[in-house]
Amino acid sequence: MNKTKIGTWITTYNPSALDVISKCNFDWVCIDMEHSSITLDQLQNLLNVLDKNKSFSYVRVSENNKTEIKKVLDLGAQGLIIPMVNTALEAKNAISYATYPPKGQRGFALARAQGFGYDLTKYEKVSKNIKVVVQIETIKAINNLEEILKVKGIYSTLIGPRDLSGSIGKPGDYKNKNFIKALQKYEKISKKHKITMGMHVAYPQTETFNKFIKKGYKFLALGTDMTFLGDSIREKLGKIKK
């Protein structure tokens, strides 16, 4: 990945809000199914909105699960974000679940992604470009990163900062020396293997975000639907009350 790709995170089922967000010129939008109540039926409606607005769609699945990955891709997700990938085997499984035979073990279907059976040939070509992003969220994953990044088919990795800090016993303490060391190790190994680095800055702070751009991170998530909403309300209401 040569160009920095900036996306955002959707955590609620609100097609109208997504319609607005997906017209804001993000490079990609991720619908979160790990930490939300979004169902597969609702996911299909949200993907319809993203497709209508020609916005690249990622779905973060709830876990590295063959059945769920299959269903999400059959609904038409263009990319996957896989949480809690801690070993090379788990990374290999994620790639395999997202890839058709003979390279992978994804089952063939006649669902939305395939035009319900009328776009099979077209989708076979599309399916070869599914973007698989693995989340590095624990110190175990950092320690196994050399082997994880040797797995073919990984588009990018994505740090889950809160979980990573929690895995060293310091949740949310991003100034902790062990957290900083873990990030530095991540950056060094990622650059060595020439695999794109990613970070989610959940609270949309420009200074923090730009810091990661300067450090060479190219797959970046800015905010969430709810943090954008909350920050906007607090800012406007705060000025009025003053």
PDB file of C-alpha atoms in Angstrom:
ATOM      1  CA  MET A   1       0.000   0.000   0.000  1.00  0.00           C
ATOM      2  CA  ASN A   2       1.643   3.232  -1.123  1.00  0.00           C
ATOM      3  CA  LYS A   3      -1.048   5.765  -0.267  1.00  0.00           C
ATOM      4  CA  THR A   4      -2.400   6.313   3.236  1.00  0.00           C
ATOM      5  CA  LYS A   5      -5.948   4.940   3.477  1.00  0.00           C
ATOM      6  CA  ILE A   6      -8.149   6.668   6.039  1.00  0.00           C
ATOM      7  CA  GLY A   7     -11.371   5.018   7.134  1.00  0.00           C
ATOM      8  CA  THR A   8     -13.864   5.123   9.960  1.00  0.00           C
ATOM      9  CA  TRP A   9     -15.832   2.756  12.179  1.00  0.00           C
ATOM     10  CA  ILE A  10     -19.566   2.041  12.287  1.00  0.00           C
ATOM     11  CA  THR A  11     -20.868   0.655  15.581  1.00  0.00           C
ATOM     12  CA  THR A  12     -24.628   1.193  15.306  1.00  0.00           C
ATOM     13  CA  TYR A  13     -27.390   0.243  12.906  1.00  0.00           C
ATOM     14  CA  ASN A  14     -28.398   3.540  11.345  1.00  0.00           C
ATOM     15  CA  PRO A  15     -28.568   3.442   7.524  1.00  0.00           C
ATOM     16  CA  SER A  16     -29.337   7.185   7.296  1.00  0.00           C
ATOM     17  CA  ALA A  17     -26.308   8.120   9.383  1.00  0.00           C
ATOM     18  CA  LEU A  18     -24.163   5.755   7.321  1.00  0.00           C
ATOM     19  CA  ASP A  19     -25.477   7.378   4.154  1.00  0.00           C
ATOM     20  CA  VAL A  20     -24.132  10.723   5.416  1.00  0.00           C
ATOM     21  CA  ILE A  21     -20.836   9.282   6.678  1.00  0.00           C
ATOM     22  CA  SER A  22     -20.112   7.326   3.503  1.00  0.00           C
ATOM     23  CA  LYS A  23     -20.381  10.531   1.446  1.00  0.00           C
ATOM     24  CA  CYS A  24     -17.629  12.198   3.495  1.00  0.00           C
ATOM     25  CA  ASN A  25     -14.759  10.963   1.307  1.00  0.00           C
ATOM     26  CA  PHE A  26     -13.308   8.282   3.588  1.00  0.00           C
ATOM     27  CA  ASP A  27     -11.187   5.725   1.724  1.00  0.00           C
ATOM     28  CA  TRP A  28     -13.033   2.918   3.494  1.00  0.00           C
ATOM     29  CA  VAL A  29     -15.700   2.273   6.105  1.00  0.00           C
ATOM     30  CA  CYS A  30     -15.702  -0.626   8.578  1.00  0.00           C
ATOM     31  CA  ILE A  31     -18.925  -2.058   9.991  1.00  0.00           C
ATOM     32  CA  ASP A  32     -18.154  -3.539  13.390  1.00  0.00           C
ATOM     33  CA  MET A  33     -19.768  -6.864  14.257  1.00  0.00           C
ATOM     34  CA  GLU A  34     -17.439  -7.671  17.140  1.00  0.00           C
ATOM     35  CA  HIS A  35     -18.515  -5.007  19.613  1.00  0.00           C
ATOM     36  CA  SER A  36     -21.957  -4.062  18.348  1.00  0.00           C
ATOM     37  CA  SER A  37     -25.478  -5.486  18.120  1.00  0.00           C
ATOM     38  CA  ILE A  38     -25.512  -5.336  14.304  1.00  0.00           C
ATOM     39  CA  THR A  39     -27.044  -8.519  12.860  1.00  0.00           C
ATOM     40  CA  LEU A  40     -26.412 -10.177   9.501  1.00  0.00           C
ATOM     41  CA  ASP A  41     -29.758  -8.914   8.176  1.00  0.00           C
ATOM     42  CA  GLN A  42     -28.840  -5.377   9.233  1.00  0.00           C
ATOM     43  CA  LEU A  43     -25.365  -5.797   7.784  1.00  0.00           C
ATOM     44  CA  GLN A  44     -26.868  -6.465   4.363  1.00  0.00           C
ATOM     45  CA  ASN A  45     -28.764  -3.164   4.519  1.00  0.00           C
ATOM     46  CA  LEU A  46     -25.650  -1.268   5.581  1.00  0.00           C
ATOM     47  CA  LEU A  47     -23.607  -2.828   2.778  1.00  0.00           C
ATOM     48  CA  ASN A  48     -26.311  -1.713   0.340  1.00  0.00           C
ATOM     49  CA  VAL A  49     -25.756   1.877   1.506  1.00  0.00           C
ATOM     50  CA  LEU A  50     -21.976   1.622   1.094  1.00  0.00           C
ATOM     51  CA  ASP A  51     -22.280   0.069  -2.349  1.00  0.00           C
ATOM     52  CA  LYS A  52     -24.736   2.770  -3.435  1.00  0.00           C
ATOM     53  CA  ASN A  53     -22.258   5.451  -2.405  1.00  0.00           C
ATOM     54  CA  LYS A  54     -19.291   3.564  -3.902  1.00  0.00           C
ATOM     55  CA  SER A  55     -17.589   3.387  -0.494  1.00  0.00           C
ATOM     56  CA  PHE A  56     -15.154   0.523   0.125  1.00  0.00           C
ATOM     57  CA  SER A  57     -16.597  -1.787   2.777  1.00  0.00           C
ATOM     58  CA  TYR A  58     -14.804  -3.657   5.523  1.00  0.00           C
ATOM     59  CA  VAL A  59     -16.538  -5.763   8.153  1.00  0.00           C
ATOM     60  CA  ARG A  60     -14.883  -6.595  11.442  1.00  0.00           C
ATOM     61  CA  VAL A  61     -16.176 -10.047  12.249  1.00  0.00           C
ATOM     62  CA  SER A  62     -16.853 -11.074  15.832  1.00  0.00           C
ATOM     63  CA  GLU A  63     -14.093 -13.694  15.744  1.00  0.00           C
ATOM     64  CA  ASN A  64     -11.825 -15.604  13.394  1.00  0.00           C
ATOM     65  CA  ASN A  65     -14.650 -17.962  12.503  1.00  0.00           C
ATOM     66  CA  LYS A  66     -15.051 -19.837   9.202  1.00  0.00           C
ATOM     67  CA  THR A  67     -18.856 -19.715   9.149  1.00  0.00           C
ATOM     68  CA  GLU A  68     -19.154 -16.037  10.012  1.00  0.00           C
ATOM     69  CA  ILE A  69     -16.451 -14.998   7.533  1.00  0.00           C
ATOM     70  CA  LYS A  70     -18.247 -16.973   4.813  1.00  0.00           C
ATOM     71  CA  LYS A  71     -21.581 -15.303   5.548  1.00  0.00           C
ATOM     72  CA  VAL A  72     -20.105 -11.793   5.718  1.00  0.00           C
ATOM     73  CA  LEU A  73     -18.322 -12.226   2.391  1.00  0.00           C
ATOM     74  CA  ASP A  74     -21.423 -13.723   0.767  1.00  0.00           C
ATOM     75  CA  LEU A  75     -23.296 -10.592   1.823  1.00  0.00           C
ATOM     76  CA  GLY A  76     -20.811  -8.554  -0.200  1.00  0.00           C
ATOM     77  CA  ALA A  77     -18.121  -7.201   2.148  1.00  0.00           C
ATOM     78  CA  GLN A  78     -15.088  -6.116   0.144  1.00  0.00           C
ATOM     79  CA  GLY A  79     -12.688  -6.551   3.042  1.00  0.00           C
ATOM     80  CA  LEU A  80     -12.407  -8.224   6.424  1.00  0.00           C
ATOM     81  CA  ILE A  81     -10.882  -7.106   9.694  1.00  0.00           C
ATOM     82  CA  ILE A  82     -10.096 -10.111  11.864  1.00  0.00           C
ATOM     83  CA  PRO A  83      -9.796  -9.442  15.615  1.00  0.00           C
ATOM     84  CA  MET A  84      -7.376 -10.997  18.064  1.00  0.00           C
ATOM     85  CA  VAL A  85      -4.968 -12.702  15.667  1.00  0.00           C
ATOM     86  CA  ASN A  86      -2.226 -13.959  17.966  1.00  0.00           C
ATOM     87  CA  THR A  87      -0.369 -16.608  15.944  1.00  0.00           C
ATOM     88  CA  ALA A  88       0.696 -17.411  12.394  1.00  0.00           C
ATOM     89  CA  LEU A  89      -1.773 -20.317  12.341  1.00  0.00           C
ATOM     90  CA  GLU A  90      -4.650 -17.998  13.178  1.00  0.00           C
ATOM     91  CA  ALA A  91      -3.552 -15.656  10.379  1.00  0.00           C
ATOM     92  CA  LYS A  92      -3.342 -18.581   7.929  1.00  0.00           C
ATOM     93  CA  ASN A  93      -6.835 -19.683   8.935  1.00  0.00           C
ATOM     94  CA  ALA A  94      -8.242 -16.201   8.327  1.00  0.00           C
ATOM     95  CA  ILE A  95      -6.769 -16.078   4.819  1.00  0.00           C
ATOM     96  CA  SER A  96      -7.979 -19.607   4.100  1.00  0.00           C
ATOM     97  CA  TYR A  97     -11.533 -18.886   5.300  1.00  0.00           C
ATOM     98  CA  ALA A  98     -11.680 -15.857   2.972  1.00  0.00           C
ATOM     99  CA  THR A  99     -10.300 -17.612  -0.097  1.00  0.00           C
ATOM    100  CA  TYR A 100     -11.926 -20.056  -2.512  1.00  0.00           C
ATOM    101  CA  PRO A 101     -10.352 -23.464  -3.255  1.00  0.00           C
ATOM    102  CA  PRO A 102      -7.864 -24.659  -4.219  1.00  0.00           C
ATOM    103  CA  LYS A 103      -5.921 -22.046  -2.187  1.00  0.00           C
ATOM    104  CA  GLY A 104      -8.498 -21.713   0.578  1.00  0.00           C
ATOM    105  CA  GLN A 105     -11.560 -23.356   2.035  1.00  0.00           C
ATOM    106  CA  ARG A 106     -14.305 -20.805   1.503  1.00  0.00           C
ATOM    107  CA  GLY A 107     -17.532 -22.411   0.284  1.00  0.00           C
ATOM    108  CA  PHE A 108     -19.172 -21.320  -2.964  1.00  0.00           C
ATOM    109  CA  ALA A 109     -22.626 -19.728  -2.782  1.00  0.00           C
ATOM    110  CA  LEU A 110     -25.428 -17.982  -4.659  1.00  0.00           C
ATOM    111  CA  ALA A 111     -25.887 -15.008  -2.349  1.00  0.00           C
ATOM    112  CA  ARG A 112     -25.895 -11.210  -2.575  1.00  0.00           C
ATOM    113  CA  ALA A 113     -22.192 -10.960  -3.424  1.00  0.00           C
ATOM    114  CA  GLN A 114     -22.667 -13.305  -6.372  1.00  0.00           C
ATOM    115  CA  GLY A 115     -25.816 -11.558  -7.642  1.00  0.00           C
ATOM    116  CA  PHE A 116     -27.811 -14.463  -6.200  1.00  0.00           C
ATOM    117  CA  GLY A 117     -26.301 -16.709  -8.840  1.00  0.00           C
ATOM    118  CA  TYR A 118     -26.304 -14.367 -11.843  1.00  0.00           C
ATOM    119  CA  ASP A 119     -22.851 -12.799 -11.378  1.00  0.00           C
ATOM    120  CA  LEU A 120     -20.806 -15.870 -10.511  1.00  0.00           C
ATOM    121  CA  THR A 121     -18.071 -15.359 -13.091  1.00  0.00           C
ATOM    122  CA  LYS A 122     -17.747 -11.676 -12.251  1.00  0.00           C
ATOM    123  CA  TYR A 123     -17.552 -12.379  -8.518  1.00  0.00           C
ATOM    124  CA  GLU A 124     -14.848 -15.014  -8.904  1.00  0.00           C
ATOM    125  CA  LYS A 125     -12.598 -12.208 -10.141  1.00  0.00           C
ATOM    126  CA  VAL A 126     -13.743  -9.819  -7.401  1.00  0.00           C
ATOM    127  CA  SER A 127     -13.141 -12.433  -4.706  1.00  0.00           C
ATOM    128  CA  LYS A 128      -9.431 -12.546  -5.536  1.00  0.00           C
ATOM    129  CA  ASN A 129      -9.122  -8.972  -4.272  1.00  0.00           C
ATOM    130  CA  ILE A 130     -10.756  -9.408  -0.866  1.00  0.00           C
ATOM    131  CA  LYS A 131      -8.653  -7.381   1.586  1.00  0.00           C
ATOM    132  CA  VAL A 132      -7.842  -9.242   4.806  1.00  0.00           C
ATOM    133  CA  VAL A 133      -6.620  -7.129   7.716  1.00  0.00           C
ATOM    134  CA  VAL A 134      -5.484  -8.892  10.889  1.00  0.00           C
ATOM    135  CA  GLN A 135      -5.674  -7.134  14.217  1.00  0.00           C
ATOM    136  CA  ILE A 136      -2.648  -7.175  16.485  1.00  0.00           C
ATOM    137  CA  GLU A 137      -4.159  -6.648  19.906  1.00  0.00           C
ATOM    138  CA  THR A 138      -2.070  -8.490  22.496  1.00  0.00           C
ATOM    139  CA  ILE A 139       1.517  -8.748  23.618  1.00  0.00           C
ATOM    140  CA  LYS A 140       1.364 -12.386  22.489  1.00  0.00           C
ATOM    141  CA  ALA A 141       0.649 -11.198  18.949  1.00  0.00           C
ATOM    142  CA  ILE A 142       3.546  -8.732  19.145  1.00  0.00           C
ATOM    143  CA  ASN A 143       5.874 -11.521  20.243  1.00  0.00           C
ATOM    144  CA  ASN A 144       4.642 -13.730  17.363  1.00  0.00           C
ATOM    145  CA  LEU A 145       4.641 -10.936  14.790  1.00  0.00           C
ATOM    146  CA  GLU A 146       7.655 -12.186  12.809  1.00  0.00           C
ATOM    147  CA  GLU A 147       5.842 -15.427  12.015  1.00  0.00           C
ATOM    148  CA  ILE A 148       2.442 -13.779  11.522  1.00  0.00           C
ATOM    149  CA  LEU A 149       3.793 -11.416   8.876  1.00  0.00           C
ATOM    150  CA  LYS A 150       5.270 -14.296   6.888  1.00  0.00           C
ATOM    151  CA  VAL A 151       1.741 -15.480   6.099  1.00  0.00           C
ATOM    152  CA  LYS A 152       0.875 -14.725   2.482  1.00  0.00           C
ATOM    153  CA  GLY A 153      -2.297 -12.796   1.749  1.00  0.00           C
ATOM    154  CA  ILE A 154      -2.305 -10.263   4.596  1.00  0.00           C
ATOM    155  CA  TYR A 155      -3.243  -6.842   3.223  1.00  0.00           C
ATOM    156  CA  SER A 156      -2.460  -4.942   6.418  1.00  0.00           C
ATOM    157  CA  THR A 157      -2.329  -5.295  10.163  1.00  0.00           C
ATOM    158  CA  LEU A 158      -4.218  -3.080  12.589  1.00  0.00           C
ATOM    159  CA  ILE A 159      -3.259  -2.332  16.165  1.00  0.00           C
ATOM    160  CA  GLY A 160      -6.054  -2.472  18.736  1.00  0.00           C
ATOM    161  CA  PRO A 161      -4.463  -0.057  21.219  1.00  0.00           C
ATOM    162  CA  ARG A 162      -6.847  -0.509  24.136  1.00  0.00           C
ATOM    163  CA  ASP A 163      -6.594  -4.302  24.042  1.00  0.00           C
ATOM    164  CA  LEU A 164      -2.831  -4.199  23.555  1.00  0.00           C
ATOM    165  CA  SER A 165      -2.387  -1.949  26.580  1.00  0.00           C
ATOM    166  CA  GLY A 166      -4.782  -4.175  28.530  1.00  0.00           C
ATOM    167  CA  SER A 167      -2.737  -7.262  27.674  1.00  0.00           C
ATOM    168  CA  ILE A 168       0.227  -5.769  29.549  1.00  0.00           C
ATOM    169  CA  GLY A 169      -1.971  -4.851  32.518  1.00  0.00           C
ATOM    170  CA  LYS A 170      -2.223  -1.135  31.685  1.00  0.00           C
ATOM    171  CA  PRO A 171      -5.524  -0.610  29.836  1.00  0.00           C
ATOM    172  CA  GLY A 172      -5.639   2.814  28.214  1.00  0.00           C
ATOM    173  CA  ASP A 173      -2.186   3.856  29.418  1.00  0.00           C
ATOM    174  CA  TYR A 174      -0.597   4.662  26.067  1.00  0.00           C
ATOM    175  CA  LYS A 175       2.368   6.384  27.717  1.00  0.00           C
ATOM    176  CA  ASN A 176       3.383   3.244  29.575  1.00  0.00           C
ATOM    177  CA  LYS A 177       6.929   2.257  28.653  1.00  0.00           C
ATOM    178  CA  ASN A 178       6.001  -1.368  27.942  1.00  0.00           C
ATOM    179  CA  PHE A 179       3.184  -0.261  25.624  1.00  0.00           C
ATOM    180  CA  ILE A 180       5.565   2.080  23.803  1.00  0.00           C
ATOM    181  CA  LYS A 181       8.139  -0.720  23.483  1.00  0.00           C
ATOM    182  CA  ALA A 182       5.483  -3.044  22.062  1.00  0.00           C
ATOM    183  CA  LEU A 183       4.518  -0.433  19.447  1.00  0.00           C
ATOM    184  CA  GLN A 184       8.161   0.154  18.539  1.00  0.00           C
ATOM    185  CA  LYS A 185       8.652  -3.576  18.080  1.00  0.00           C
ATOM    186  CA  TYR A 186       5.528  -3.717  15.918  1.00  0.00           C
ATOM    187  CA  GLU A 187       6.812  -0.881  13.744  1.00  0.00           C
ATOM    188  CA  LYS A 188      10.298  -2.332  13.354  1.00  0.00           C
ATOM    189  CA  ILE A 189       9.101  -5.817  12.361  1.00  0.00           C
ATOM    190  CA  SER A 190       6.351  -4.475  10.074  1.00  0.00           C
ATOM    191  CA  LYS A 191       8.820  -2.292   8.182  1.00  0.00           C
ATOM    192  CA  LYS A 192      11.235  -5.202   7.919  1.00  0.00           C
ATOM    193  CA  HIS A 193       8.563  -7.377   6.275  1.00  0.00           C
ATOM    194  CA  LYS A 194       7.101  -4.439   4.308  1.00  0.00           C
ATOM    195  CA  ILE A 195       3.596  -5.085   5.641  1.00  0.00           C
ATOM    196  CA  THR A 196       1.320  -2.056   6.020  1.00  0.00           C
ATOM    197  CA  MET A 197       0.870  -0.802   9.570  1.00  0.00           C
ATOM    198  CA  GLY A 198      -2.555   0.186  10.885  1.00  0.00           C
ATOM    199  CA  MET A 199      -4.015   2.010  13.871  1.00  0.00           C
ATOM    200  CA  HIS A 200      -7.500   2.915  15.090  1.00  0.00           C
ATOM    201  CA  VAL A 201      -7.677   6.363  16.712  1.00  0.00           C
ATOM    202  CA  ALA A 202     -11.136   5.993  18.215  1.00  0.00           C
ATOM    203  CA  TYR A 203     -11.393   9.569  19.457  1.00  0.00           C
ATOM    204  CA  PRO A 204     -10.836  11.781  16.403  1.00  0.00           C
ATOM    205  CA  GLN A 205      -7.909  13.862  17.614  1.00  0.00           C
ATOM    206  CA  THR A 206      -5.965  15.395  14.729  1.00  0.00           C
ATOM    207  CA  GLU A 207      -2.631  15.618  16.565  1.00  0.00           C
ATOM    208  CA  THR A 208      -2.671  11.954  17.585  1.00  0.00           C
ATOM    209  CA  PHE A 209      -3.803  10.859  14.140  1.00  0.00           C
ATOM    210  CA  ASN A 210      -1.099  12.836  12.326  1.00  0.00           C
ATOM    211  CA  LYS A 211       1.525  11.339  14.614  1.00  0.00           C
ATOM    212  CA  PHE A 212       0.811   7.887  13.219  1.00  0.00           C
ATOM    213  CA  ILE A 213       0.811   9.169   9.638  1.00  0.00           C
ATOM    214  CA  LYS A 214       4.288  10.610  10.199  1.00  0.00           C
ATOM    215  CA  LYS A 215       5.449   7.278  11.627  1.00  0.00           C
ATOM    216  CA  GLY A 216       4.468   5.518   8.401  1.00  0.00           C
ATOM    217  CA  TYR A 217       1.106   3.987   9.317  1.00  0.00           C
ATOM    218  CA  LYS A 218      -0.956   3.771   6.130  1.00  0.00           C
ATOM    219  CA  PHE A 219      -4.132   1.940   7.200  1.00  0.00           C
ATOM    220  CA  LEU A 220      -5.810   4.271   9.645  1.00  0.00           C
ATOM    221  CA  ALA A 221      -9.259   4.400  11.211  1.00  0.00           C
ATOM    222  CA  LEU A 222     -10.449   7.800  12.448  1.00  0.00           C
ATOM    223  CA  GLY A 223     -13.170   7.869  15.069  1.00  0.00           C
ATOM    224  CA  THR A 224     -16.458   5.983  15.131  1.00  0.00           C
ATOM    225  CA  ASP A 225     -19.994   7.027  14.265  1.00  0.00           C
ATOM    226  CA  MET A 226     -20.633   7.584  17.980  1.00  0.00           C
ATOM    227  CA  THR A 227     -17.410   9.438  18.872  1.00  0.00           C
ATOM    228  CA  PHE A 228     -17.905  11.806  15.938  1.00  0.00           C
ATOM    229  CA  LEU A 229     -21.465  12.436  17.118  1.00  0.00           C
ATOM    230  CA  GLY A 230     -20.477  12.869  20.760  1.00  0.00           C
ATOM    231  CA  ASP A 231     -17.520  15.167  20.025  1.00  0.00           C
ATOM    232  CA  SER A 232     -19.602  17.357  17.717  1.00  0.00           C
ATOM    233  CA  ILE A 233     -22.399  17.762  20.256  1.00  0.00           C
ATOM    234  CA  ARG A 234     -19.988  18.504  23.121  1.00  0.00           C
ATOM    235  CA  GLU A 235     -18.106  21.074  21.052  1.00  0.00           C
ATOM    236  CA  LYS A 236     -21.194  22.938  19.804  1.00  0.00           C
ATOM    237  CA  LEU A 237     -23.092  22.790  23.092  1.00  0.00           C
ATOM    238  CA  GLY A 238     -19.987  23.819  25.052  1.00  0.00           C
ATOM    239  CA  LYS A 239     -19.580  26.972  22.930  1.00  0.00           C
ATOM    240  CA  ILE A 240     -23.265  27.874  23.278  1.00  0.00           C
ATOM    241  CA  LYS A 241     -23.281  27.444  27.073  1.00  0.00           C
ATOM    242  CA  LYS A 242     -20.169  29.615  27.415  1.00  0.00           C
TER     243      LYS A 242
END
